[in-house]
């Protein structure tokens, strides 16, 4: 069933052959997302919007629907890219050529401070901060090479985002919104050796501009009972999930959170009886009893996340009952 949205954009693919549908089906399969197909259309709901593919007599109509222009831009970028890879072009009704990439916000670095021995807290301010406090826990930080004037990604003539390359290529790590109010948001950087992000954060950045993209990466896990496991990189996400859950998902209950972090870094969580600092995350996962209606949320090194998923599957948890995310590799 198609939904009604405030924004809409159409495009046309000259050939009505099945190649466009096949390209989008392949992309959805790669991302393990369902597509709804009826006799007269294909509908794919993603990122809060909807993509509809409708065969016409001599062509194929593409309709993008979403609550805001940002979702339309994200869908336009994805469809243009997927179809270009299949050798197909889309004649869009409108392309915002030269506009900043969808979801990109240029923010001012308001402050950098040491939150705890292992973490720096960065505050960014800007008029778009509010949208990073809802709908997704994470964002992508876009860092230009040190000393270069930033070149931000912009929308190209085909509707695809053009990313700066070579000497202007951006470093694009993902971070978690630690807190958001009014025109600011905070995020916490785990300090580790060889980190371009830590080097940036320690280089006197107050007052400079930086771009972020998002929000994305999922919202709160929803289930009657939730167990959280994470290393240092997941500490900000676990702290945020625990803060938001009573407000945004009161029907869920967080049974416990096991963190592989120094206890000095548990700022704001240390007195919470549900928190356990552990030296071995996978060991803690194996030892944890799993109630029947539990959702297990796990984030950390890619190898650990893979192993966590395999072990939970072997213990009988279905796909929908497990979030196992690679936060670094
Ligand atoms: C959804 C999501 C949310 C995240 N949220 C946060 C967050 O809020 N705070 C946070 O600090 N991180 C977070 N991360 C992890 C962060 O994106 C990675 O650690 C990323 O590699 C950091 O970029 P970098 O510039 O420090 O290092 P990169 O350039 O990516 O890597 C440089 C070197 O550092 C190593 N490295 C990367 N991470 C670690 C680590 N944790 N310990 C030791 N070595 C490491 C890499 O293996 C590489 O050798 C998140 C990741 C995801 C996917």
mmCIF file of C-alpha atoms and ligand atoms in Angstrom:
data_model
loop_
_atom_site.group_PDB
_atom_site.id
_atom_site.type_symbol
_atom_site.label_atom_id
_atom_site.label_comp_id
_atom_site.label_asym_id
_atom_site.label_seq_id
_atom_site.Cartn_x
_atom_site.Cartn_y
_atom_site.Cartn_z
ATOM 1 C CA UNK A 1 0.000 0.000 0.000
ATOM 2 C CA UNK A 2 1.490 3.374 -1.044
ATOM 3 C CA UNK A 3 1.629 6.192 1.540
ATOM 4 C CA UNK A 4 1.005 9.927 1.054
ATOM 5 C CA UNK A 5 4.037 12.186 1.429
ATOM 6 C CA UNK A 6 4.568 15.959 1.264
ATOM 7 C CA UNK A 7 7.339 15.908 -1.369
ATOM 8 C CA UNK A 8 7.557 14.180 -4.687
ATOM 9 C CA UNK A 9 9.830 13.980 -7.730
ATOM 10 C CA UNK A 10 9.393 12.060 -10.978
ATOM 11 C CA UNK A 11 11.734 10.792 -13.622
ATOM 12 C CA UNK A 12 11.556 8.701 -16.750
ATOM 13 C CA UNK A 13 13.669 5.883 -18.075
ATOM 14 C CA UNK A 14 13.374 5.667 -21.852
ATOM 15 C CA UNK A 15 13.357 1.888 -21.973
ATOM 16 C CA UNK A 16 10.443 0.002 -20.407
ATOM 17 C CA UNK A 17 12.547 -3.185 -20.276
ATOM 18 C CA UNK A 18 13.008 -4.972 -16.968
ATOM 19 C CA UNK A 19 16.614 -3.773 -16.562
ATOM 20 C CA UNK A 20 15.761 -0.883 -14.220
ATOM 21 C CA UNK A 21 13.611 -3.063 -11.964
ATOM 22 C CA UNK A 22 16.327 -5.718 -11.952
ATOM 23 C CA UNK A 23 18.961 -3.144 -10.932
ATOM 24 C CA UNK A 24 16.823 -1.910 -8.025
ATOM 25 C CA UNK A 25 15.904 -5.445 -6.962
ATOM 26 C CA UNK A 26 19.621 -6.277 -6.878
ATOM 27 C CA UNK A 27 20.379 -3.178 -4.759
ATOM 28 C CA UNK A 28 17.569 -4.038 -2.317
ATOM 29 C CA UNK A 29 18.798 -7.625 -2.066
ATOM 30 C CA UNK A 30 22.337 -6.382 -1.361
ATOM 31 C CA UNK A 31 20.983 -4.289 1.530
ATOM 32 C CA UNK A 32 18.656 -7.111 2.606
ATOM 33 C CA UNK A 33 15.576 -4.876 2.238
ATOM 34 C CA UNK A 34 12.150 -5.993 1.014
ATOM 35 C CA UNK A 35 10.530 -4.641 -2.165
ATOM 36 C CA UNK A 36 6.802 -4.857 -2.728
ATOM 37 C CA UNK A 37 5.786 -5.879 -6.250
ATOM 38 C CA UNK A 38 2.246 -5.782 -7.623
ATOM 39 C CA UNK A 39 0.912 -6.297 -11.159
ATOM 40 C CA UNK A 40 1.421 -2.628 -12.108
ATOM 41 C CA UNK A 41 4.307 -1.354 -9.967
ATOM 42 C CA UNK A 42 7.274 -1.949 -7.762
ATOM 43 C CA UNK A 43 7.389 -0.107 -4.409
ATOM 44 C CA UNK A 44 10.452 0.163 -2.182
ATOM 45 C CA UNK A 45 10.111 1.931 1.188
ATOM 46 C CA UNK A 46 13.400 3.192 2.560
ATOM 47 C CA UNK A 47 14.989 6.039 4.509
ATOM 48 C CA UNK A 48 11.556 7.342 5.497
ATOM 49 C CA UNK A 49 10.496 7.749 1.867
ATOM 50 C CA UNK A 50 9.203 5.614 -0.976
ATOM 51 C CA UNK A 51 10.394 4.739 -4.454
ATOM 52 C CA UNK A 52 7.797 3.630 -7.023
ATOM 53 C CA UNK A 53 8.595 2.139 -10.420
ATOM 54 C CA UNK A 54 5.641 2.199 -12.806
ATOM 55 C CA UNK A 55 5.887 0.743 -16.329
ATOM 56 C CA UNK A 56 4.152 2.855 -19.007
ATOM 57 C CA UNK A 57 3.563 2.184 -22.686
ATOM 58 C CA UNK A 58 7.014 3.086 -24.022
ATOM 59 C CA UNK A 59 8.883 4.037 -20.908
ATOM 60 C CA UNK A 60 9.202 3.552 -17.201
ATOM 61 C CA UNK A 61 8.108 6.194 -14.686
ATOM 62 C CA UNK A 62 10.045 6.601 -11.449
ATOM 63 C CA UNK A 63 8.326 8.388 -8.588
ATOM 64 C CA UNK A 64 10.126 9.415 -5.416
ATOM 65 C CA UNK A 65 7.994 10.340 -2.400
ATOM 66 C CA UNK A 66 9.176 11.570 0.974
ATOM 67 C CA UNK A 67 8.339 13.801 3.937
ATOM 68 C CA UNK A 68 11.138 16.291 3.043
ATOM 69 C CA UNK A 69 13.444 17.195 0.187
ATOM 70 C CA UNK A 70 16.297 15.397 1.960
ATOM 71 C CA UNK A 71 14.702 11.946 1.514
ATOM 72 C CA UNK A 72 13.918 12.788 -2.127
ATOM 73 C CA UNK A 73 17.576 13.776 -2.677
ATOM 74 C CA UNK A 74 18.855 10.585 -1.066
ATOM 75 C CA UNK A 75 16.531 8.451 -3.189
ATOM 76 C CA UNK A 76 17.423 10.384 -6.358
ATOM 77 C CA UNK A 77 21.136 9.840 -5.709
ATOM 78 C CA UNK A 78 20.676 6.115 -5.039
ATOM 79 C CA UNK A 79 18.381 5.482 -8.041
ATOM 80 C CA UNK A 80 20.601 7.496 -10.411
ATOM 81 C CA UNK A 81 23.651 5.551 -9.266
ATOM 82 C CA UNK A 82 22.015 2.099 -9.367
ATOM 83 C CA UNK A 83 20.591 2.666 -12.845
ATOM 84 C CA UNK A 84 23.817 4.251 -14.177
ATOM 85 C CA UNK A 85 25.617 1.067 -13.111
ATOM 86 C CA UNK A 86 23.083 -0.855 -15.241
ATOM 87 C CA UNK A 87 23.797 1.466 -18.202
ATOM 88 C CA UNK A 88 20.497 3.371 -17.815
ATOM 89 C CA UNK A 89 19.941 7.119 -17.534
ATOM 90 C CA UNK A 90 17.022 8.835 -15.819
ATOM 91 C CA UNK A 91 15.424 12.033 -17.194
ATOM 92 C CA UNK A 92 14.436 13.681 -13.892
ATOM 93 C CA UNK A 93 11.795 16.438 -13.781
ATOM 94 C CA UNK A 94 14.214 18.413 -11.635
ATOM 95 C CA UNK A 95 17.826 18.156 -10.457
ATOM 96 C CA UNK A 96 19.265 20.598 -7.879
ATOM 97 C CA UNK A 97 22.564 20.820 -9.758
ATOM 98 C CA UNK A 98 25.343 22.259 -7.563
ATOM 99 C CA UNK A 99 23.394 22.047 -4.268
ATOM 100 C CA UNK A 100 25.104 20.472 -1.252
ATOM 101 C CA UNK A 101 24.621 16.694 -1.128
ATOM 102 C CA UNK A 102 21.314 15.598 0.443
ATOM 103 C CA UNK A 103 21.534 15.395 4.222
ATOM 104 C CA UNK A 104 24.724 17.467 4.406
ATOM 105 C CA UNK A 105 24.886 20.234 7.016
ATOM 106 C CA UNK A 106 27.822 22.591 7.454
ATOM 107 C CA UNK A 107 28.294 23.152 11.197
ATOM 108 C CA UNK A 108 30.543 25.352 13.349
ATOM 109 C CA UNK A 109 32.800 23.679 15.944
ATOM 110 C CA UNK A 110 31.645 25.384 19.151
ATOM 111 C CA UNK A 111 33.867 23.532 21.633
ATOM 112 C CA UNK A 112 36.214 20.599 22.214
ATOM 113 C CA UNK A 113 36.700 19.228 25.725
ATOM 114 C CA UNK A 114 37.997 16.148 27.480
ATOM 115 C CA UNK A 115 34.928 14.210 28.607
ATOM 116 C CA UNK A 116 36.878 11.421 30.344
ATOM 117 C CA UNK A 117 40.366 9.879 30.060
ATOM 118 C CA UNK A 118 39.448 8.037 26.838
ATOM 119 C CA UNK A 119 37.028 10.461 25.151
ATOM 120 C CA UNK A 120 36.838 13.955 23.683
ATOM 121 C CA UNK A 121 33.453 15.680 23.494
ATOM 122 C CA UNK A 122 32.868 17.956 20.497
ATOM 123 C CA UNK A 123 29.988 20.411 20.287
ATOM 124 C CA UNK A 124 28.846 21.485 16.799
ATOM 125 C CA UNK A 125 26.363 24.299 16.255
ATOM 126 C CA UNK A 126 24.245 25.290 13.295
ATOM 127 C CA UNK A 127 20.621 25.828 12.243
ATOM 128 C CA UNK A 128 20.237 22.210 11.043
ATOM 129 C CA UNK A 129 21.295 20.610 14.365
ATOM 130 C CA UNK A 130 17.683 19.744 15.277
ATOM 131 C CA UNK A 131 17.214 17.124 12.592
ATOM 132 C CA UNK A 132 20.218 15.144 13.933
ATOM 133 C CA UNK A 133 18.397 14.575 17.225
ATOM 134 C CA UNK A 134 15.730 12.294 15.754
ATOM 135 C CA UNK A 135 15.161 9.522 13.238
ATOM 136 C CA UNK A 136 18.720 8.134 13.332
ATOM 137 C CA UNK A 137 21.361 7.845 16.046
ATOM 138 C CA UNK A 138 24.389 8.464 13.855
ATOM 139 C CA UNK A 139 25.936 10.732 11.230
ATOM 140 C CA UNK A 140 28.944 10.823 8.962
ATOM 141 C CA UNK A 141 31.643 13.366 9.750
ATOM 142 C CA UNK A 142 33.268 14.788 6.615
ATOM 143 C CA UNK A 143 36.870 15.861 7.190
ATOM 144 C CA UNK A 144 38.935 17.496 4.432
ATOM 145 C CA UNK A 145 42.641 16.631 4.276
ATOM 146 C CA UNK A 146 44.594 18.713 6.837
ATOM 147 C CA UNK A 147 45.420 22.176 5.506
ATOM 148 C CA UNK A 148 43.049 22.009 2.476
ATOM 149 C CA UNK A 149 40.116 24.293 1.902
ATOM 150 C CA UNK A 150 37.102 21.939 2.161
ATOM 151 C CA UNK A 151 35.388 20.838 -1.038
ATOM 152 C CA UNK A 152 31.975 19.472 -0.015
ATOM 153 C CA UNK A 153 30.058 16.875 -2.059
ATOM 154 C CA UNK A 154 27.438 18.412 -4.348
ATOM 155 C CA UNK A 155 24.643 17.187 -6.606
ATOM 156 C CA UNK A 156 25.756 16.597 -10.204
ATOM 157 C CA UNK A 157 23.698 17.010 -13.401
ATOM 158 C CA UNK A 158 22.446 13.403 -13.392
ATOM 159 C CA UNK A 159 21.132 13.608 -9.804
ATOM 160 C CA UNK A 160 24.102 11.707 -8.397
ATOM 161 C CA UNK A 161 26.263 13.196 -5.660
ATOM 162 C CA UNK A 162 29.744 14.108 -6.842
ATOM 163 C CA UNK A 163 32.325 13.463 -4.125
ATOM 164 C CA UNK A 164 35.657 15.327 -4.037
ATOM 165 C CA UNK A 165 38.549 13.105 -5.052
ATOM 166 C CA UNK A 166 42.351 12.851 -4.954
ATOM 167 C CA UNK A 167 43.881 15.735 -2.940
ATOM 168 C CA UNK A 168 40.401 16.885 -1.841
ATOM 169 C CA UNK A 169 39.054 13.428 -0.881
ATOM 170 C CA UNK A 170 37.250 13.496 2.473
ATOM 171 C CA UNK A 171 37.768 11.246 5.499
ATOM 172 C CA UNK A 172 34.251 10.001 6.369
ATOM 173 C CA UNK A 173 34.017 8.212 9.734
ATOM 174 C CA UNK A 174 30.651 7.594 11.387
ATOM 175 C CA UNK A 175 29.848 8.977 14.867
ATOM 176 C CA UNK A 176 26.885 8.961 17.227
ATOM 177 C CA UNK A 177 24.910 11.963 18.405
ATOM 178 C CA UNK A 178 25.611 12.026 22.160
ATOM 179 C CA UNK A 179 23.121 14.832 22.885
ATOM 180 C CA UNK A 180 21.153 17.358 20.878
ATOM 181 C CA UNK A 181 19.196 20.459 21.870
ATOM 182 C CA UNK A 182 18.298 23.689 20.067
ATOM 183 C CA UNK A 183 21.001 24.611 17.559
ATOM 184 C CA UNK A 184 23.735 22.293 18.840
ATOM 185 C CA UNK A 185 24.715 18.642 18.977
ATOM 186 C CA UNK A 186 27.467 16.839 20.874
ATOM 187 C CA UNK A 187 29.441 13.777 19.875
ATOM 188 C CA UNK A 188 32.161 11.800 21.635
ATOM 189 C CA UNK A 189 35.387 10.635 20.010
ATOM 190 C CA UNK A 190 37.197 7.632 21.461
ATOM 191 C CA UNK A 191 40.891 8.457 21.487
ATOM 192 C CA UNK A 192 43.019 5.821 19.785
ATOM 193 C CA UNK A 193 46.394 5.889 18.026
ATOM 194 C CA UNK A 194 46.557 6.578 14.285
ATOM 195 C CA UNK A 195 43.157 8.319 14.192
ATOM 196 C CA UNK A 196 42.761 11.167 11.672
ATOM 197 C CA UNK A 197 39.604 12.200 13.535
ATOM 198 C CA UNK A 198 41.457 12.545 16.865
ATOM 199 C CA UNK A 199 44.232 14.490 15.104
ATOM 200 C CA UNK A 200 41.579 16.832 13.661
ATOM 201 C CA UNK A 201 39.871 17.229 17.030
ATOM 202 C CA UNK A 202 43.170 18.101 18.738
ATOM 203 C CA UNK A 203 44.267 20.614 16.104
ATOM 204 C CA UNK A 204 42.644 23.769 17.468
ATOM 205 C CA UNK A 205 39.375 23.461 15.528
ATOM 206 C CA UNK A 206 37.144 25.694 17.672
ATOM 207 C CA UNK A 207 35.430 28.248 15.425
ATOM 208 C CA UNK A 208 36.097 26.314 12.200
ATOM 209 C CA UNK A 209 33.460 24.711 9.955
ATOM 210 C CA UNK A 210 32.942 20.997 9.366
ATOM 211 C CA UNK A 211 30.270 19.072 7.454
ATOM 212 C CA UNK A 212 28.156 16.224 8.731
ATOM 213 C CA UNK A 213 25.723 13.998 6.821
ATOM 214 C CA UNK A 214 22.700 12.236 8.157
ATOM 215 C CA UNK A 215 21.108 11.316 10.422
ATOM 216 C CA UNK A 216 21.067 7.589 9.734
ATOM 217 C CA UNK A 217 22.098 4.170 10.922
ATOM 218 C CA UNK A 218 18.919 3.186 12.718
ATOM 219 C CA UNK A 219 17.064 4.312 15.806
ATOM 220 C CA UNK A 220 16.367 2.541 19.101
ATOM 221 C CA UNK A 221 16.081 -1.257 19.192
ATOM 222 C CA UNK A 222 12.452 -2.090 19.956
ATOM 223 C CA UNK A 223 11.549 -5.277 21.780
ATOM 224 C CA UNK A 224 10.035 -6.114 25.162
ATOM 225 C CA UNK A 225 13.515 -6.888 26.532
ATOM 226 C CA UNK A 226 16.838 -5.555 25.285
ATOM 227 C CA UNK A 227 20.447 -6.506 26.011
ATOM 228 C CA UNK A 228 23.243 -4.169 24.897
ATOM 229 C CA UNK A 229 26.889 -5.073 24.276
ATOM 230 C CA UNK A 230 29.594 -2.730 23.010
ATOM 231 C CA UNK A 231 33.195 -1.586 23.116
ATOM 232 C CA UNK A 232 34.487 1.989 23.459
ATOM 233 C CA UNK A 233 33.197 3.061 20.038
ATOM 234 C CA UNK A 234 29.699 1.874 21.001
ATOM 235 C CA UNK A 235 29.682 3.582 24.411
ATOM 236 C CA UNK A 236 28.137 6.818 23.025
ATOM 237 C CA UNK A 237 25.409 4.821 21.239
ATOM 238 C CA UNK A 238 24.633 2.726 24.322
ATOM 239 C CA UNK A 239 24.503 5.838 26.514
ATOM 240 C CA UNK A 240 22.139 7.525 24.048
ATOM 241 C CA UNK A 241 19.910 4.448 23.679
ATOM 242 C CA UNK A 242 19.643 4.223 27.469
ATOM 243 C CA UNK A 243 18.780 7.939 27.715
ATOM 244 C CA UNK A 244 16.193 7.915 24.921
ATOM 245 C CA UNK A 245 14.538 4.560 25.591
ATOM 246 C CA UNK A 246 12.227 5.699 28.471
ATOM 247 C CA UNK A 247 11.074 8.670 26.339
ATOM 248 C CA UNK A 248 10.896 7.110 22.875
ATOM 249 C CA UNK A 249 10.315 3.385 23.464
ATOM 250 C CA UNK A 250 8.758 3.101 26.961
ATOM 251 C CA UNK A 251 7.308 -0.322 26.176
ATOM 252 C CA UNK A 252 10.848 -1.744 25.877
ATOM 253 C CA UNK A 253 12.980 -2.650 28.884
ATOM 254 C CA UNK A 254 16.776 -2.635 28.872
ATOM 255 C CA UNK A 255 17.801 -5.614 30.981
ATOM 256 C CA UNK A 256 21.512 -4.872 30.941
ATOM 257 C CA UNK A 257 24.441 -3.280 29.114
ATOM 258 C CA UNK A 258 27.882 -4.899 28.969
ATOM 259 C CA UNK A 259 30.683 -2.571 27.936
ATOM 260 C CA UNK A 260 34.325 -3.214 27.221
ATOM 261 C CA UNK A 261 35.519 0.189 28.462
ATOM 262 C CA UNK A 262 37.561 1.613 31.331
ATOM 263 C CA UNK A 263 35.213 2.390 34.190
ATOM 264 C CA UNK A 264 36.581 5.978 34.249
ATOM 265 C CA UNK A 265 34.912 6.468 30.838
ATOM 266 C CA UNK A 266 31.433 5.502 32.069
ATOM 267 C CA UNK A 267 30.494 9.164 32.580
ATOM 268 C CA UNK A 268 26.778 9.424 33.381
ATOM 269 C CA UNK A 269 26.334 5.642 33.529
ATOM 270 C CA UNK A 270 28.562 4.532 36.403
ATOM 271 C CA UNK A 271 25.756 4.399 38.975
ATOM 272 C CA UNK A 272 23.285 2.624 36.668
ATOM 273 C CA UNK A 273 22.866 -0.922 38.060
ATOM 274 C CA UNK A 274 22.251 -2.287 34.550
ATOM 275 C CA UNK A 275 25.818 -1.449 33.443
ATOM 276 C CA UNK A 276 28.697 -3.935 33.667
ATOM 277 C CA UNK A 277 32.222 -3.101 32.515
ATOM 278 C CA UNK A 278 33.757 -6.310 31.133
ATOM 279 C CA UNK A 279 37.199 -7.224 29.756
ATOM 280 C CA UNK A 280 35.801 -9.706 27.201
ATOM 281 C CA UNK A 281 32.687 -8.712 25.251
ATOM 282 C CA UNK A 282 32.110 -12.033 23.506
ATOM 283 C CA UNK A 283 32.643 -13.845 26.814
ATOM 284 C CA UNK A 284 29.993 -11.615 28.409
ATOM 285 C CA UNK A 285 27.630 -12.316 25.515
ATOM 286 C CA UNK A 286 28.096 -16.079 25.916
ATOM 287 C CA UNK A 287 27.436 -15.871 29.655
ATOM 288 C CA UNK A 288 24.300 -13.727 29.343
ATOM 289 C CA UNK A 289 20.960 -15.540 29.677
ATOM 290 C CA UNK A 290 18.704 -14.710 26.740
ATOM 291 C CA UNK A 291 15.010 -14.357 27.567
ATOM 292 C CA UNK A 292 12.702 -15.515 24.789
ATOM 293 C CA UNK A 293 11.506 -12.051 23.704
ATOM 294 C CA UNK A 294 14.960 -10.471 23.891
ATOM 295 C CA UNK A 295 16.626 -8.324 21.274
ATOM 296 C CA UNK A 296 20.420 -8.399 21.452
ATOM 297 C CA UNK A 297 22.196 -5.248 20.260
ATOM 298 C CA UNK A 298 25.961 -5.662 19.763
ATOM 299 C CA UNK A 299 28.471 -3.170 18.301
ATOM 300 C CA UNK A 300 32.253 -3.224 18.169
ATOM 301 C CA UNK A 301 35.101 -4.508 16.026
ATOM 302 C CA UNK A 302 33.936 -6.080 12.728
ATOM 303 C CA UNK A 303 35.268 -9.555 13.656
ATOM 304 C CA UNK A 304 33.514 -9.479 17.036
ATOM 305 C CA UNK A 305 30.239 -8.308 15.470
ATOM 306 C CA UNK A 306 30.378 -11.152 12.934
ATOM 307 C CA UNK A 307 31.106 -13.707 15.630
ATOM 308 C CA UNK A 308 28.378 -12.300 17.877
ATOM 309 C CA UNK A 309 25.813 -12.670 15.099
ATOM 310 C CA UNK A 310 26.908 -16.253 14.333
ATOM 311 C CA UNK A 311 26.793 -17.267 17.986
ATOM 312 C CA UNK A 312 23.400 -15.666 18.604
ATOM 313 C CA UNK A 313 21.979 -17.330 15.512
ATOM 314 C CA UNK A 314 23.369 -20.662 16.754
ATOM 315 C CA UNK A 315 21.611 -20.010 20.093
ATOM 316 C CA UNK A 316 18.312 -19.725 18.202
ATOM 317 C CA UNK A 317 17.778 -15.968 17.910
ATOM 318 C CA UNK A 318 16.032 -14.953 14.681
ATOM 319 C CA UNK A 319 17.412 -12.255 12.367
ATOM 320 C CA UNK A 320 15.012 -9.634 13.697
ATOM 321 C CA UNK A 321 16.127 -10.275 17.276
ATOM 322 C CA UNK A 322 19.773 -9.399 16.619
ATOM 323 C CA UNK A 323 21.557 -6.171 15.779
ATOM 324 C CA UNK A 324 25.273 -6.866 15.288
ATOM 325 C CA UNK A 325 27.088 -3.851 13.888
ATOM 326 C CA UNK A 326 30.706 -3.414 12.805
ATOM 327 C CA UNK A 327 31.787 -0.045 14.247
ATOM 328 C CA UNK A 328 35.444 -0.339 13.223
ATOM 329 C CA UNK A 329 37.875 -2.753 11.532
HETATM 330 C C1 LIG B 1 27.195 3.502 13.429
HETATM 331 C C2 LIG B 1 28.557 3.866 14.032
HETATM 332 C C3 LIG B 1 28.625 4.736 15.114
HETATM 333 C C4 LIG B 1 29.872 5.060 15.680
HETATM 334 N N1 LIG B 1 29.905 5.934 16.732
HETATM 335 C C5 LIG B 1 31.114 6.268 17.272
HETATM 336 C C6 LIG B 1 31.204 7.228 18.328
HETATM 337 O O1 LIG B 1 30.209 7.836 18.747
HETATM 338 N N2 LIG B 1 32.426 7.480 18.866
HETATM 339 C C7 LIG B 1 33.571 6.859 18.421
HETATM 340 O O2 LIG B 1 34.664 7.131 18.952
HETATM 341 N N3 LIG B 1 33.510 5.973 17.398
HETATM 342 C C8 LIG B 1 32.321 5.685 16.808
HETATM 343 N N4 LIG B 1 32.270 4.802 15.759
HETATM 344 C C9 LIG B 1 33.517 4.163 15.312
HETATM 345 C C10 LIG B 1 34.339 5.076 14.409
HETATM 346 O O3 LIG B 1 33.597 5.404 13.244
HETATM 347 C C11 LIG B 1 35.619 4.320 13.993
HETATM 348 O O4 LIG B 1 36.402 4.027 15.121
HETATM 349 C C12 LIG B 1 36.401 5.066 12.965
HETATM 350 O O5 LIG B 1 37.403 4.195 12.524
HETATM 351 C C13 LIG B 1 37.034 6.317 13.546
HETATM 352 O O6 LIG B 1 37.737 6.982 12.533
HETATM 353 P P1 LIG B 1 39.254 7.402 12.748
HETATM 354 O O7 LIG B 1 39.511 8.639 11.973
HETATM 355 O O8 LIG B 1 39.540 7.487 14.222
HETATM 356 O O9 LIG B 1 40.068 6.162 12.255
HETATM 357 P P2 LIG B 1 40.243 5.450 10.810
HETATM 358 O O10 LIG B 1 40.938 6.295 9.823
HETATM 359 O O11 LIG B 1 38.945 4.845 10.421
HETATM 360 O O12 LIG B 1 41.245 4.332 11.248
HETATM 361 C C14 LIG B 1 42.601 4.629 11.584
HETATM 362 C C15 LIG B 1 43.175 3.453 12.326
HETATM 363 O O13 LIG B 1 42.546 3.373 13.600
HETATM 364 C C16 LIG B 1 42.092 2.067 13.833
HETATM 365 N N5 LIG B 1 40.913 2.151 14.700
HETATM 366 C C17 LIG B 1 39.674 2.583 14.368
HETATM 367 N N6 LIG B 1 38.855 2.532 15.446
HETATM 368 C C18 LIG B 1 39.609 2.039 16.463
HETATM 369 C C19 LIG B 1 39.342 1.734 17.818
HETATM 370 N N7 LIG B 1 38.135 1.907 18.346
HETATM 371 N N8 LIG B 1 40.346 1.242 18.583
HETATM 372 C C20 LIG B 1 41.589 1.055 18.075
HETATM 373 N N9 LIG B 1 41.914 1.327 16.782
HETATM 374 C C21 LIG B 1 40.937 1.810 15.995
HETATM 375 C C22 LIG B 1 41.779 1.496 12.455
HETATM 376 O O14 LIG B 1 41.859 0.088 12.474
HETATM 377 C C23 LIG B 1 42.916 2.110 11.638
HETATM 378 O O15 LIG B 1 44.081 1.326 11.751
HETATM 379 C C24 LIG B 1 31.057 4.489 15.164
HETATM 380 C C25 LIG B 1 30.974 3.635 14.049
HETATM 381 C C26 LIG B 1 29.733 3.335 13.491
HETATM 382 C C27 LIG B 1 29.676 2.418 12.283
#
